[in-house]
mmCIF file of C-alpha atoms in Angstrom:
data_model
loop_
_atom_site.group_PDB
_atom_site.id
_atom_site.type_symbol
_atom_site.label_atom_id
_atom_site.label_comp_id
_atom_site.label_asym_id
_atom_site.label_seq_id
_atom_site.Cartn_x
_atom_site.Cartn_y
_atom_site.Cartn_z
ATOM 1 C CA UNK A 1 -0.452 -11.434 16.057
ATOM 2 C CA UNK A 2 -0.871 -14.668 14.154
ATOM 3 C CA UNK A 3 -0.092 -15.876 10.660
ATOM 4 C CA UNK A 4 -3.168 -16.400 8.506
ATOM 5 C CA UNK A 5 -3.833 -19.742 6.869
ATOM 6 C CA UNK A 6 -3.613 -19.643 3.071
ATOM 7 C CA UNK A 7 -7.412 -20.034 2.859
ATOM 8 C CA UNK A 8 -7.964 -17.092 5.223
ATOM 9 C CA UNK A 9 -5.565 -14.949 3.227
ATOM 10 C CA UNK A 10 -7.288 -15.839 -0.042
ATOM 11 C CA UNK A 11 -10.693 -15.157 1.497
ATOM 12 C CA UNK A 12 -9.581 -11.600 2.309
ATOM 13 C CA UNK A 13 -8.168 -11.181 -1.200
ATOM 14 C CA UNK A 14 -11.538 -12.278 -2.614
ATOM 15 C CA UNK A 15 -13.531 -10.002 -0.312
ATOM 16 C CA UNK A 16 -11.591 -6.764 -0.834
ATOM 17 C CA UNK A 17 -12.208 -4.415 -3.743
ATOM 18 C CA UNK A 18 -9.296 -2.042 -3.290
ATOM 19 C CA UNK A 19 -5.694 -3.084 -2.771
ATOM 20 C CA UNK A 20 -2.347 -1.342 -2.774
ATOM 21 C CA UNK A 21 -0.152 -2.490 -5.614
ATOM 22 C CA UNK A 22 3.564 -2.411 -4.893
ATOM 23 C CA UNK A 23 6.181 -2.375 -7.600
ATOM 24 C CA UNK A 24 9.738 -1.255 -8.133
ATOM 25 C CA UNK A 25 10.299 1.876 -10.194
ATOM 26 C CA UNK A 26 13.873 2.920 -10.932
ATOM 27 C CA UNK A 27 15.098 1.078 -7.862
ATOM 28 C CA UNK A 28 12.516 2.729 -5.601
ATOM 29 C CA UNK A 29 9.408 1.152 -4.128
ATOM 30 C CA UNK A 30 6.193 2.534 -5.611
ATOM 31 C CA UNK A 31 2.704 1.926 -4.174
ATOM 32 C CA UNK A 32 -0.692 2.816 -5.669
ATOM 33 C CA UNK A 33 -4.277 1.901 -4.822
ATOM 34 C CA UNK A 34 -6.100 -0.183 -7.440
ATOM 35 C CA UNK A 35 -9.489 -1.783 -7.925
ATOM 36 C CA UNK A 36 -9.154 -5.465 -8.690
ATOM 37 C CA UNK A 37 -10.868 -8.822 -8.898
ATOM 38 C CA UNK A 38 -9.272 -11.980 -7.468
ATOM 39 C CA UNK A 39 -10.467 -15.132 -9.165
ATOM 40 C CA UNK A 40 -8.981 -18.522 -10.116
ATOM 41 C CA UNK A 41 -5.746 -17.712 -8.320
ATOM 42 C CA UNK A 42 -5.107 -14.477 -10.176
ATOM 43 C CA UNK A 43 -5.596 -10.767 -9.610
ATOM 44 C CA UNK A 44 -7.164 -8.910 -12.535
ATOM 45 C CA UNK A 45 -7.144 -5.174 -12.999
ATOM 46 C CA UNK A 46 -6.791 -2.466 -15.586
ATOM 47 C CA UNK A 47 -5.035 0.838 -15.848
ATOM 48 C CA UNK A 48 -4.437 3.773 -18.115
ATOM 49 C CA UNK A 49 -0.846 4.174 -19.319
ATOM 50 C CA UNK A 50 1.437 5.889 -16.826
ATOM 51 C CA UNK A 51 4.159 5.421 -14.284
ATOM 52 C CA UNK A 52 2.704 2.244 -12.752
ATOM 53 C CA UNK A 53 2.567 0.464 -16.115
ATOM 54 C CA UNK A 54 5.990 1.722 -17.147
ATOM 55 C CA UNK A 55 7.397 0.337 -13.900
ATOM 56 C CA UNK A 56 5.587 -3.010 -14.191
ATOM 57 C CA UNK A 57 6.672 -3.473 -17.802
ATOM 58 C CA UNK A 58 10.285 -2.881 -16.787
ATOM 59 C CA UNK A 59 10.164 -5.003 -13.629
ATOM 60 C CA UNK A 60 7.089 -7.282 -13.628
ATOM 61 C CA UNK A 61 7.554 -8.543 -10.064
ATOM 62 C CA UNK A 62 4.730 -7.052 -8.045
ATOM 63 C CA UNK A 63 2.592 -7.491 -4.949
ATOM 64 C CA UNK A 64 -0.890 -6.530 -3.894
ATOM 65 C CA UNK A 65 -1.505 -5.677 -0.247
ATOM 66 C CA UNK A 66 -5.046 -5.743 1.093
ATOM 67 C CA UNK A 67 -6.333 -5.291 4.602
ATOM 68 C CA UNK A 68 -9.343 -5.119 6.838
ATOM 69 C CA UNK A 69 -8.566 -2.681 9.650
ATOM 70 C CA UNK A 70 -11.306 -2.324 12.275
ATOM 71 C CA UNK A 71 -9.067 -0.582 14.784
ATOM 72 C CA UNK A 72 -5.492 -0.758 16.070
ATOM 73 C CA UNK A 73 -6.158 -4.067 17.787
ATOM 74 C CA UNK A 74 -8.391 -5.767 15.242
ATOM 75 C CA UNK A 75 -7.021 -6.010 11.758
ATOM 76 C CA UNK A 76 -5.712 -8.398 9.154
ATOM 77 C CA UNK A 77 -3.400 -7.754 6.254
ATOM 78 C CA UNK A 78 -2.496 -9.925 3.292
ATOM 79 C CA UNK A 79 0.156 -9.670 0.591
ATOM 80 C CA UNK A 80 -0.130 -11.576 -2.670
ATOM 81 C CA UNK A 81 2.901 -11.805 -4.946
ATOM 82 C CA UNK A 82 3.158 -12.516 -8.624
ATOM 83 C CA UNK A 83 4.336 -11.318 -11.996
ATOM 84 C CA UNK A 84 2.559 -8.663 -14.013
ATOM 85 C CA UNK A 85 1.204 -9.926 -17.362
ATOM 86 C CA UNK A 86 -0.567 -7.782 -19.910
ATOM 87 C CA UNK A 87 -3.668 -9.250 -21.507
ATOM 88 C CA UNK A 88 -3.555 -8.309 -25.180
ATOM 89 C CA UNK A 89 -5.993 -10.717 -26.852
ATOM 90 C CA UNK A 90 -9.180 -8.659 -27.459
ATOM 91 C CA UNK A 91 -11.542 -11.503 -26.449
ATOM 92 C CA UNK A 92 -9.652 -12.054 -23.177
ATOM 93 C CA UNK A 93 -9.582 -8.317 -22.447
ATOM 94 C CA UNK A 94 -13.338 -8.116 -22.933
ATOM 95 C CA UNK A 95 -13.921 -11.120 -20.660
ATOM 96 C CA UNK A 96 -11.812 -9.572 -17.903
ATOM 97 C CA UNK A 97 -13.287 -6.099 -18.289
ATOM 98 C CA UNK A 98 -16.720 -7.680 -17.914
ATOM 99 C CA UNK A 99 -15.554 -9.389 -14.696
ATOM 100 C CA UNK A 100 -14.324 -6.036 -13.396
ATOM 101 C CA UNK A 101 -17.624 -4.434 -14.460
ATOM 102 C CA UNK A 102 -19.719 -6.943 -12.577
ATOM 103 C CA UNK A 103 -17.618 -6.278 -9.489
ATOM 104 C CA UNK A 104 -17.606 -2.486 -9.880
ATOM 105 C CA UNK A 105 -21.006 -1.533 -11.303
ATOM 106 C CA UNK A 106 -20.325 2.115 -10.452
ATOM 107 C CA UNK A 107 -17.652 2.079 -13.144
ATOM 108 C CA UNK A 108 -20.217 1.128 -15.765
ATOM 109 C CA UNK A 109 -20.382 4.402 -17.695
ATOM 110 C CA UNK A 110 -16.630 4.611 -18.106
ATOM 111 C CA UNK A 111 -15.920 0.932 -18.472
ATOM 112 C CA UNK A 112 -18.756 0.247 -20.874
ATOM 113 C CA UNK A 113 -17.069 2.555 -23.324
ATOM 114 C CA UNK A 114 -13.862 0.628 -22.797
ATOM 115 C CA UNK A 115 -15.623 -2.712 -23.284
ATOM 116 C CA UNK A 116 -17.295 -1.416 -26.452
ATOM 117 C CA UNK A 117 -13.826 -0.591 -27.659
ATOM 118 C CA UNK A 118 -12.080 -3.600 -26.171
ATOM 119 C CA UNK A 119 -9.532 -3.775 -28.952
ATOM 120 C CA UNK A 120 -8.189 -0.288 -28.302
ATOM 121 C CA UNK A 121 -4.887 0.041 -26.453
ATOM 122 C CA UNK A 122 -5.931 2.999 -24.288
ATOM 123 C CA UNK A 123 -6.795 0.931 -21.219
ATOM 124 C CA UNK A 124 -4.347 -1.817 -20.297
ATOM 125 C CA UNK A 125 -5.818 -4.970 -18.791
ATOM 126 C CA UNK A 126 -3.497 -7.079 -16.719
ATOM 127 C CA UNK A 127 -3.264 -10.177 -14.612
ATOM 128 C CA UNK A 128 -1.055 -11.112 -11.681
ATOM 129 C CA UNK A 129 -0.947 -14.884 -11.281
ATOM 130 C CA UNK A 130 -0.490 -15.203 -7.538
ATOM 131 C CA UNK A 131 2.438 -17.461 -6.687
ATOM 132 C CA UNK A 132 2.696 -16.643 -2.955
ATOM 133 C CA UNK A 133 0.327 -15.295 -0.332
ATOM 134 C CA UNK A 134 1.146 -14.287 3.219
ATOM 135 C CA UNK A 135 -1.091 -12.768 5.834
ATOM 136 C CA UNK A 136 -1.179 -11.746 9.461
ATOM 137 C CA UNK A 137 -3.981 -11.005 11.849
ATOM 138 C CA UNK A 138 -4.307 -9.167 15.137
ATOM 139 C CA UNK A 139 -7.551 -10.041 16.886
ATOM 140 C CA UNK B 1 -7.367 13.210 -12.683
ATOM 141 C CA UNK B 2 -5.130 16.032 -11.563
ATOM 142 C CA UNK B 3 -1.768 16.309 -9.851
ATOM 143 C CA UNK B 4 -1.956 17.573 -6.274
ATOM 144 C CA UNK B 5 -0.015 20.624 -5.191
ATOM 145 C CA UNK B 6 2.741 19.871 -2.684
ATOM 146 C CA UNK B 7 0.695 21.573 0.063
ATOM 147 C CA UNK B 8 -2.359 19.436 -0.734
ATOM 148 C CA UNK B 9 -0.253 16.280 -0.694
ATOM 149 C CA UNK B 10 1.294 17.217 2.654
ATOM 150 C CA UNK B 11 -2.129 18.049 4.074
ATOM 151 C CA UNK B 12 -3.296 14.509 3.287
ATOM 152 C CA UNK B 13 -0.111 13.076 4.817
ATOM 153 C CA UNK B 14 -0.806 15.068 7.988
ATOM 154 C CA UNK B 15 -4.465 14.062 8.138
ATOM 155 C CA UNK B 16 -4.094 10.305 7.645
ATOM 156 C CA UNK B 17 -3.291 7.901 10.467
ATOM 157 C CA UNK B 18 -2.662 4.735 8.484
ATOM 158 C CA UNK B 19 -0.442 4.484 5.440
ATOM 159 C CA UNK B 20 0.998 1.675 3.369
ATOM 160 C CA UNK B 21 4.737 1.481 3.621
ATOM 161 C CA UNK B 22 6.495 0.189 0.530
ATOM 162 C CA UNK B 23 9.992 -1.214 0.584
ATOM 163 C CA UNK B 24 12.146 -3.616 -1.369
ATOM 164 C CA UNK B 25 12.800 -7.017 0.160
ATOM 165 C CA UNK B 26 15.147 -9.398 -1.661
ATOM 166 C CA UNK B 27 14.409 -7.649 -4.934
ATOM 167 C CA UNK B 28 10.657 -7.882 -4.439
ATOM 168 C CA UNK B 29 8.263 -5.081 -3.539
ATOM 169 C CA UNK B 30 6.828 -5.431 -0.032
ATOM 170 C CA UNK B 31 3.893 -3.381 1.307
ATOM 171 C CA UNK B 32 2.536 -3.209 4.863
ATOM 172 C CA UNK B 33 0.071 -0.938 6.658
ATOM 173 C CA UNK B 34 1.536 1.221 9.429
ATOM 174 C CA UNK B 35 0.374 3.844 11.887
ATOM 175 C CA UNK B 36 2.444 6.979 11.608
ATOM 176 C CA UNK B 37 2.758 10.655 12.431
ATOM 177 C CA UNK B 38 3.875 13.194 9.826
ATOM 178 C CA UNK B 39 5.458 16.270 11.350
ATOM 179 C CA UNK B 40 8.269 18.685 10.448
ATOM 180 C CA UNK B 41 8.736 17.072 7.062
ATOM 181 C CA UNK B 42 9.261 13.565 8.414
ATOM 182 C CA UNK B 43 7.210 10.421 8.919
ATOM 183 C CA UNK B 44 7.617 8.807 12.344
ATOM 184 C CA UNK B 45 6.591 5.301 13.231
ATOM 185 C CA UNK B 46 7.657 2.273 15.214
ATOM 186 C CA UNK B 47 7.709 -1.439 14.680
ATOM 187 C CA UNK B 48 8.597 -4.710 16.284
ATOM 188 C CA UNK B 49 11.510 -6.561 14.665
ATOM 189 C CA UNK B 50 10.535 -8.554 11.606
ATOM 190 C CA UNK B 51 10.589 -8.710 7.859
ATOM 191 C CA UNK B 52 9.798 -5.021 7.327
ATOM 192 C CA UNK B 53 12.709 -3.873 9.476
ATOM 193 C CA UNK B 54 15.079 -6.427 7.986
ATOM 194 C CA UNK B 55 14.173 -5.151 4.532
ATOM 195 C CA UNK B 56 14.486 -1.463 5.492
ATOM 196 C CA UNK B 57 17.836 -2.017 7.167
ATOM 197 C CA UNK B 58 19.135 -3.705 4.023
ATOM 198 C CA UNK B 59 17.620 -1.205 1.588
ATOM 199 C CA UNK B 60 16.550 2.001 3.375
ATOM 200 C CA UNK B 61 14.801 3.555 0.375
ATOM 201 C CA UNK B 62 11.101 3.522 1.185
ATOM 202 C CA UNK B 63 7.779 5.184 0.440
ATOM 203 C CA UNK B 64 4.552 5.730 2.316
ATOM 204 C CA UNK B 65 1.323 5.748 0.334
ATOM 205 C CA UNK B 66 -1.782 7.305 1.881
ATOM 206 C CA UNK B 67 -5.181 7.899 0.408
ATOM 207 C CA UNK B 68 -8.666 9.178 0.988
ATOM 208 C CA UNK B 69 -11.028 7.104 -1.135
ATOM 209 C CA UNK B 70 -14.688 8.159 -1.003
ATOM 210 C CA UNK B 71 -15.692 6.140 -4.036
ATOM 211 C CA UNK B 72 -14.349 5.196 -7.458
ATOM 212 C CA UNK B 73 -14.755 8.753 -8.713
ATOM 213 C CA UNK B 74 -13.728 10.728 -5.642
ATOM 214 C CA UNK B 75 -10.358 9.909 -4.211
ATOM 215 C CA UNK B 76 -6.874 11.234 -3.691
ATOM 216 C CA UNK B 77 -3.652 9.359 -3.185
ATOM 217 C CA UNK B 78 -0.235 10.571 -2.089
ATOM 218 C CA UNK B 79 3.203 8.943 -2.040
ATOM 219 C CA UNK B 80 5.998 10.294 0.142
ATOM 220 C CA UNK B 81 9.537 9.046 -0.448
ATOM 221 C CA UNK B 82 12.513 9.029 1.839
ATOM 222 C CA UNK B 83 15.185 6.966 3.528
ATOM 223 C CA UNK B 84 14.549 4.845 6.602
ATOM 224 C CA UNK B 85 16.518 5.973 9.676
ATOM 225 C CA UNK B 86 16.437 4.229 13.023
ATOM 226 C CA UNK B 87 16.173 6.436 16.096
ATOM 227 C CA UNK B 88 18.483 4.938 18.683
ATOM 228 C CA UNK B 89 19.010 7.766 21.193
ATOM 229 C CA UNK B 90 16.726 6.913 24.166
ATOM 230 C CA UNK B 91 15.592 10.532 24.680
ATOM 231 C CA UNK B 92 14.659 10.890 21.000
ATOM 232 C CA UNK B 93 12.856 7.558 21.034
ATOM 233 C CA UNK B 94 10.794 8.628 24.033
ATOM 234 C CA UNK B 95 9.912 11.962 22.387
ATOM 235 C CA UNK B 96 8.731 10.226 19.238
ATOM 236 C CA UNK B 97 6.850 7.489 21.084
ATOM 237 C CA UNK B 98 5.039 10.241 22.978
ATOM 238 C CA UNK B 99 4.109 11.910 19.669
ATOM 239 C CA UNK B 100 2.754 8.588 18.415
ATOM 240 C CA UNK B 101 0.904 8.107 21.705
ATOM 241 C CA UNK B 102 -0.803 11.479 21.513
ATOM 242 C CA UNK B 103 -1.914 10.628 17.979
ATOM 243 C CA UNK B 104 -3.006 7.070 18.816
ATOM 244 C CA UNK B 105 -4.428 7.159 22.348
ATOM 245 C CA UNK B 106 -5.938 3.703 21.860
ATOM 246 C CA UNK B 107 -2.402 2.332 21.842
ATOM 247 C CA UNK B 108 -1.783 3.677 25.321
ATOM 248 C CA UNK B 109 -1.694 0.396 27.261
ATOM 249 C CA UNK B 110 0.842 -1.165 24.931
ATOM 250 C CA UNK B 111 2.827 1.940 24.137
ATOM 251 C CA UNK B 112 3.029 3.165 27.704
ATOM 252 C CA UNK B 113 4.973 0.049 28.504
ATOM 253 C CA UNK B 114 7.248 0.828 25.589
ATOM 254 C CA UNK B 115 7.722 4.427 26.720
ATOM 255 C CA UNK B 116 8.432 3.272 30.266
ATOM 256 C CA UNK B 117 11.089 1.089 28.747
ATOM 257 C CA UNK B 118 12.230 3.495 26.052
ATOM 258 C CA UNK B 119 15.810 2.318 26.200
ATOM 259 C CA UNK B 120 14.924 -1.265 25.331
ATOM 260 C CA UNK B 121 15.529 -2.448 21.795
ATOM 261 C CA UNK B 122 12.291 -4.469 21.494
ATOM 262 C CA UNK B 123 10.358 -1.754 19.653
ATOM 263 C CA UNK B 124 12.208 0.050 16.883
ATOM 264 C CA UNK B 125 11.399 3.714 16.379
ATOM 265 C CA UNK B 126 12.139 5.140 12.971
ATOM 266 C CA UNK B 127 11.925 8.244 10.859
ATOM 267 C CA UNK B 128 11.571 8.768 7.132
ATOM 268 C CA UNK B 129 12.725 12.264 6.187
ATOM 269 C CA UNK B 130 10.498 12.977 3.212
ATOM 270 C CA UNK B 131 12.511 14.143 0.220
ATOM 271 C CA UNK B 132 9.780 13.882 -2.428
ATOM 272 C CA UNK B 133 5.988 13.896 -2.388
ATOM 273 C CA UNK B 134 3.637 13.243 -5.282
ATOM 274 C CA UNK B 135 -0.128 13.071 -5.287
ATOM 275 C CA UNK B 136 -3.083 12.723 -7.594
ATOM 276 C CA UNK B 137 -6.739 13.438 -7.168
ATOM 277 C CA UNK B 138 -9.904 12.360 -8.956
ATOM 278 C CA UNK B 139 -12.823 14.590 -8.056
#
């Protein structure tokens, strides 16, 4: 098992589409899968209101774990850490939703409605500015 | 999106082989992929010493997140919560390592050595007695 270089870790973060977001909810760890885009050193995603957002608003420290697991002997896993930040400015929300759309075209029907209504608070758009990345590889 | 019944959530826990273990490390969430077996209401796994075990020994509250993601509109995700417990009795360790072996035959060369040396402290065998399970499904 070897430690990944920062560039290797960031390459995996850029390549993946689904990650597992970890946060702390009432003193307990909480993990959920999310779709995301990693660009310019930040993770961008969106979410409907719920437990994940309640937890992140209370304790913004979070991590995103991504991996590429071929089999038990060939895999790499990366964790990116940062603080949760809500994007509230309508123009910024629209820009980020469009980034997510271009990455997840299958979401178009749902997300287009959100983009058309980018000022509405129903879908929360957020950023995690990555301040630390670690990764390991078995290959 | 609907909430899974407890039986549905446990069925996914039983079916999956890889989950993402969440724990709290120095006040930060920490997430890593693990191989595991879920049986008799508990998650069993093993690990070499390292950051994950240091964190779990300090704060034993943990969760395992598993999912089955077909695409953005067909997926289910489950989180099982419990407390980390190290299995130190050599006979119990061997029993559990054999369970893991029968589930992960590809690990045989490595794990056989561990089983042959089940009293050695190099590989830590642990259990998470699941005290809460939640799950959601989009389909």
